[in-house]
Amino acid sequence: MNQSLMKPLRQQNRQVISYVPRVEPAPPDHALKVEGYRDVWQLRGKYVAFVLMGEHFRRSPTFTVPESAQRWAAQIRQDEEVDE
């Protein structure tokens, strides 16, 4: 096929967006700790992980199941250990 007749891929130079964990002083007062999970809190009907790193907490994106939030927290802990 002739290359000049082919359509270019759309959004070739689109930047890849990755999630940057929020840094917070502590989980909010209205968050409810989920029993059976080390780092998971319920916030507005969704599950969020808060992982203490140094003097601040890192907050995960929201999840619909607590297992996903705990997996995120475990991954953050593992990644931080590798970096140090």
Short mmCIF file of N, CA and C in Angstrom, two decimals:
data_model
loop_
_atom_site.label_atom_id
_atom_site.label_comp_id
_atom_site.label_asym_id
_atom_site.label_seq_id
_atom_site.Cartn_x
_atom_site.Cartn_y
_atom_site.Cartn_z
N MET A 1 0.84 -1.18 0.00
CA MET A 1 0.00 0.00 0.00
C MET A 1 0.89 1.25 0.00
N ASN A 2 0.45 2.27 -0.65
CA ASN A 2 1.20 3.51 -0.73
C ASN A 2 1.11 4.25 0.61
N GLN A 3 2.25 4.56 1.21
CA GLN A 3 2.30 5.22 2.52
C GLN A 3 1.61 6.58 2.52
N SER A 4 1.66 7.30 1.40
CA SER A 4 1.08 8.64 1.36
C SER A 4 -0.46 8.59 1.38
N LEU A 5 -1.06 7.46 1.06
CA LEU A 5 -2.51 7.34 1.07
C LEU A 5 -3.06 6.92 2.44
N MET A 6 -2.19 6.41 3.30
CA MET A 6 -2.64 5.95 4.62
C MET A 6 -2.85 7.13 5.55
N LYS A 7 -3.89 7.03 6.36
CA LYS A 7 -4.15 8.08 7.35
C LYS A 7 -3.11 8.00 8.46
N PRO A 8 -2.66 9.13 8.96
CA PRO A 8 -1.72 9.08 10.11
C PRO A 8 -2.48 8.65 11.37
N LEU A 9 -1.76 8.08 12.30
CA LEU A 9 -2.37 7.72 13.58
C LEU A 9 -2.82 8.98 14.28
N ARG A 10 -3.99 8.93 14.88
CA ARG A 10 -4.49 10.10 15.58
C ARG A 10 -3.74 10.33 16.88
N GLN A 11 -3.59 11.57 17.23
CA GLN A 11 -2.99 11.97 18.50
C GLN A 11 -1.63 11.31 18.73
N GLN A 12 -0.78 11.38 17.72
CA GLN A 12 0.54 10.75 17.82
C GLN A 12 1.37 11.31 18.96
N ASN A 13 1.27 12.60 19.21
CA ASN A 13 2.12 13.23 20.20
C ASN A 13 1.40 13.42 21.54
N ARG A 14 0.34 12.67 21.76
CA ARG A 14 -0.43 12.81 22.99
C ARG A 14 0.39 12.34 24.18
N GLN A 15 0.43 13.16 25.21
CA GLN A 15 1.21 12.86 26.39
C GLN A 15 0.54 11.75 27.21
N VAL A 16 1.34 10.84 27.72
CA VAL A 16 0.82 9.78 28.57
C VAL A 16 0.59 10.36 29.96
N ILE A 17 -0.61 10.17 30.47
CA ILE A 17 -0.96 10.72 31.78
C ILE A 17 -0.91 9.59 32.80
N SER A 18 -0.18 9.78 33.87
CA SER A 18 -0.14 8.77 34.92
C SER A 18 -0.64 9.40 36.21
N TYR A 19 -1.15 8.57 37.10
CA TYR A 19 -1.71 9.06 38.34
C TYR A 19 -0.59 9.41 39.32
N VAL A 20 -0.64 10.61 39.86
CA VAL A 20 0.31 11.03 40.89
C VAL A 20 -0.45 11.05 42.21
N PRO A 21 -0.04 10.22 43.17
CA PRO A 21 -0.77 10.18 44.44
C PRO A 21 -0.79 11.54 45.13
N ARG A 22 -1.95 11.87 45.70
CA ARG A 22 -2.08 13.10 46.46
C ARG A 22 -1.34 12.94 47.78
N VAL A 23 -0.79 14.03 48.26
CA VAL A 23 -0.10 14.03 49.55
C VAL A 23 -0.98 14.77 50.54
N GLU A 24 -1.32 14.11 51.65
CA GLU A 24 -2.20 14.70 52.64
C GLU A 24 -1.61 14.51 54.03
N PRO A 25 -1.97 15.39 54.97
CA PRO A 25 -1.43 15.25 56.33
C PRO A 25 -2.02 14.05 57.08
N ALA A 26 -3.27 13.69 56.77
CA ALA A 26 -3.93 12.56 57.43
C ALA A 26 -5.21 12.24 56.67
N PRO A 27 -5.73 11.01 56.85
CA PRO A 27 -7.05 10.72 56.25
C PRO A 27 -8.09 11.67 56.83
N PRO A 28 -9.07 12.10 56.04
CA PRO A 28 -10.07 13.05 56.54
C PRO A 28 -10.91 12.47 57.68
N ASP A 29 -11.44 13.36 58.51
CA ASP A 29 -12.23 12.94 59.67
C ASP A 29 -13.47 12.14 59.27
N HIS A 30 -14.07 12.45 58.13
CA HIS A 30 -15.30 11.77 57.73
C HIS A 30 -15.06 10.43 57.04
N ALA A 31 -13.79 10.04 56.87
CA ALA A 31 -13.48 8.74 56.28
C ALA A 31 -13.65 7.65 57.33
N LEU A 32 -14.19 6.51 56.92
CA LEU A 32 -14.41 5.39 57.83
C LEU A 32 -13.39 4.30 57.56
N LYS A 33 -12.67 3.86 58.58
CA LYS A 33 -11.68 2.79 58.43
C LYS A 33 -12.40 1.49 58.11
N VAL A 34 -11.92 0.75 57.10
CA VAL A 34 -12.53 -0.52 56.71
C VAL A 34 -11.83 -1.63 57.49
N GLU A 35 -12.61 -2.38 58.26
CA GLU A 35 -12.03 -3.46 59.07
C GLU A 35 -11.46 -4.55 58.18
N GLY A 36 -10.34 -5.12 58.62
CA GLY A 36 -9.72 -6.21 57.88
C GLY A 36 -8.70 -5.75 56.84
N TYR A 37 -8.56 -4.44 56.66
CA TYR A 37 -7.60 -3.90 55.70
C TYR A 37 -6.69 -2.91 56.40
N ARG A 38 -5.42 -2.98 56.07
CA ARG A 38 -4.43 -2.13 56.74
C ARG A 38 -4.54 -0.65 56.36
N ASP A 39 -4.78 -0.37 55.09
CA ASP A 39 -4.68 1.00 54.58
C ASP A 39 -5.97 1.54 53.96
N VAL A 40 -7.07 0.81 54.06
CA VAL A 40 -8.27 1.17 53.30
C VAL A 40 -9.29 1.91 54.17
N TRP A 41 -9.83 2.99 53.60
CA TRP A 41 -10.85 3.81 54.25
C TRP A 41 -12.01 3.95 53.28
N GLN A 42 -13.23 4.09 53.83
CA GLN A 42 -14.39 4.33 52.98
C GLN A 42 -14.69 5.82 52.99
N LEU A 43 -14.80 6.37 51.79
CA LEU A 43 -14.98 7.80 51.63
C LEU A 43 -16.05 8.04 50.58
N ARG A 44 -17.19 8.58 50.99
CA ARG A 44 -18.31 8.86 50.07
C ARG A 44 -18.73 7.63 49.28
N GLY A 45 -18.80 6.48 49.93
CA GLY A 45 -19.26 5.26 49.28
C GLY A 45 -18.22 4.56 48.42
N LYS A 46 -17.03 5.10 48.32
CA LYS A 46 -15.94 4.47 47.56
C LYS A 46 -14.82 4.11 48.52
N TYR A 47 -13.89 3.31 48.04
CA TYR A 47 -12.76 2.88 48.88
C TYR A 47 -11.49 3.59 48.43
N VAL A 48 -10.76 4.10 49.41
CA VAL A 48 -9.53 4.85 49.16
C VAL A 48 -8.46 4.32 50.10
N ALA A 49 -7.23 4.21 49.59
CA ALA A 49 -6.11 3.79 50.43
C ALA A 49 -5.29 5.02 50.81
N PHE A 50 -4.88 5.06 52.07
CA PHE A 50 -3.97 6.09 52.55
C PHE A 50 -2.73 5.38 53.06
N VAL A 51 -1.57 5.69 52.47
CA VAL A 51 -0.32 5.04 52.85
C VAL A 51 0.61 6.11 53.44
N LEU A 52 1.08 5.87 54.65
CA LEU A 52 1.98 6.81 55.31
C LEU A 52 3.38 6.67 54.74
N MET A 53 3.87 7.77 54.15
CA MET A 53 5.23 7.80 53.60
C MET A 53 5.94 8.99 54.23
N GLY A 54 6.85 8.71 55.13
CA GLY A 54 7.53 9.80 55.83
C GLY A 54 6.56 10.47 56.78
N GLU A 55 6.34 11.77 56.56
CA GLU A 55 5.45 12.54 57.43
C GLU A 55 4.08 12.77 56.82
N HIS A 56 3.83 12.28 55.60
CA HIS A 56 2.57 12.53 54.90
C HIS A 56 1.94 11.23 54.42
N PHE A 57 0.65 11.29 54.18
CA PHE A 57 -0.06 10.15 53.60
C PHE A 57 -0.18 10.34 52.10
N ARG A 58 -0.08 9.23 51.37
CA ARG A 58 -0.37 9.25 49.94
C ARG A 58 -1.77 8.67 49.77
N ARG A 59 -2.57 9.35 48.98
CA ARG A 59 -3.95 8.92 48.77
C ARG A 59 -4.10 8.29 47.39
N SER A 60 -4.77 7.16 47.35
CA SER A 60 -5.00 6.46 46.09
C SER A 60 -6.16 7.08 45.33
N PRO A 61 -6.33 6.67 44.07
CA PRO A 61 -7.59 7.00 43.40
C PRO A 61 -8.72 6.22 44.08
N THR A 62 -9.96 6.51 43.75
CA THR A 62 -11.07 5.78 44.37
C THR A 62 -11.28 4.44 43.68
N PHE A 63 -11.69 3.46 44.46
CA PHE A 63 -11.97 2.12 43.96
C PHE A 63 -13.36 1.70 44.40
N THR A 64 -13.96 0.74 43.68
CA THR A 64 -15.29 0.27 44.05
C THR A 64 -15.24 -0.91 45.01
N VAL A 65 -14.08 -1.56 45.13
CA VAL A 65 -13.92 -2.68 46.08
C VAL A 65 -12.69 -2.43 46.95
N PRO A 66 -12.75 -2.80 48.23
CA PRO A 66 -11.62 -2.53 49.13
C PRO A 66 -10.36 -3.31 48.76
N GLU A 67 -10.49 -4.48 48.15
CA GLU A 67 -9.31 -5.28 47.77
C GLU A 67 -8.43 -4.51 46.79
N SER A 68 -9.04 -3.78 45.87
CA SER A 68 -8.27 -3.01 44.89
C SER A 68 -7.48 -1.90 45.56
N ALA A 69 -8.11 -1.23 46.52
CA ALA A 69 -7.41 -0.15 47.23
C ALA A 69 -6.24 -0.70 48.02
N GLN A 70 -6.42 -1.87 48.65
CA GLN A 70 -5.32 -2.47 49.42
C GLN A 70 -4.19 -2.92 48.51
N ARG A 71 -4.53 -3.43 47.32
CA ARG A 71 -3.48 -3.81 46.35
C ARG A 71 -2.68 -2.58 45.92
N TRP A 72 -3.38 -1.45 45.70
CA TRP A 72 -2.69 -0.21 45.34
C TRP A 72 -1.72 0.18 46.44
N ALA A 73 -2.18 0.10 47.69
CA ALA A 73 -1.33 0.47 48.83
C ALA A 73 -0.10 -0.43 48.91
N ALA A 74 -0.31 -1.73 48.70
CA ALA A 74 0.82 -2.67 48.74
C ALA A 74 1.83 -2.35 47.64
N GLN A 75 1.32 -1.99 46.46
CA GLN A 75 2.21 -1.64 45.35
C GLN A 75 3.00 -0.38 45.64
N ILE A 76 2.36 0.62 46.24
CA ILE A 76 3.05 1.87 46.59
C ILE A 76 4.15 1.58 47.62
N ARG A 77 3.83 0.77 48.62
CA ARG A 77 4.84 0.40 49.62
C ARG A 77 6.03 -0.30 48.97
N GLN A 78 5.73 -1.22 48.06
CA GLN A 78 6.80 -1.97 47.38
C GLN A 78 7.64 -1.04 46.51
N ASP A 79 7.00 -0.14 45.77
CA ASP A 79 7.73 0.79 44.92
C ASP A 79 8.64 1.72 45.75
N GLU A 80 8.15 2.18 46.88
CA GLU A 80 8.93 3.08 47.73
C GLU A 80 10.15 2.36 48.31
N GLU A 81 10.01 1.08 48.63
CA GLU A 81 11.15 0.32 49.17
C GLU A 81 12.25 0.17 48.13
N VAL A 82 11.83 0.00 46.87
CA VAL A 82 12.80 -0.15 45.78
C VAL A 82 13.55 1.16 45.57
N ASP A 83 12.84 2.30 45.66
CA ASP A 83 13.46 3.60 45.40
C ASP A 83 14.50 3.97 46.46
N GLU A 84 14.31 3.55 47.69
CA GLU A 84 15.20 3.98 48.78
C GLU A 84 16.53 3.29 48.75
#
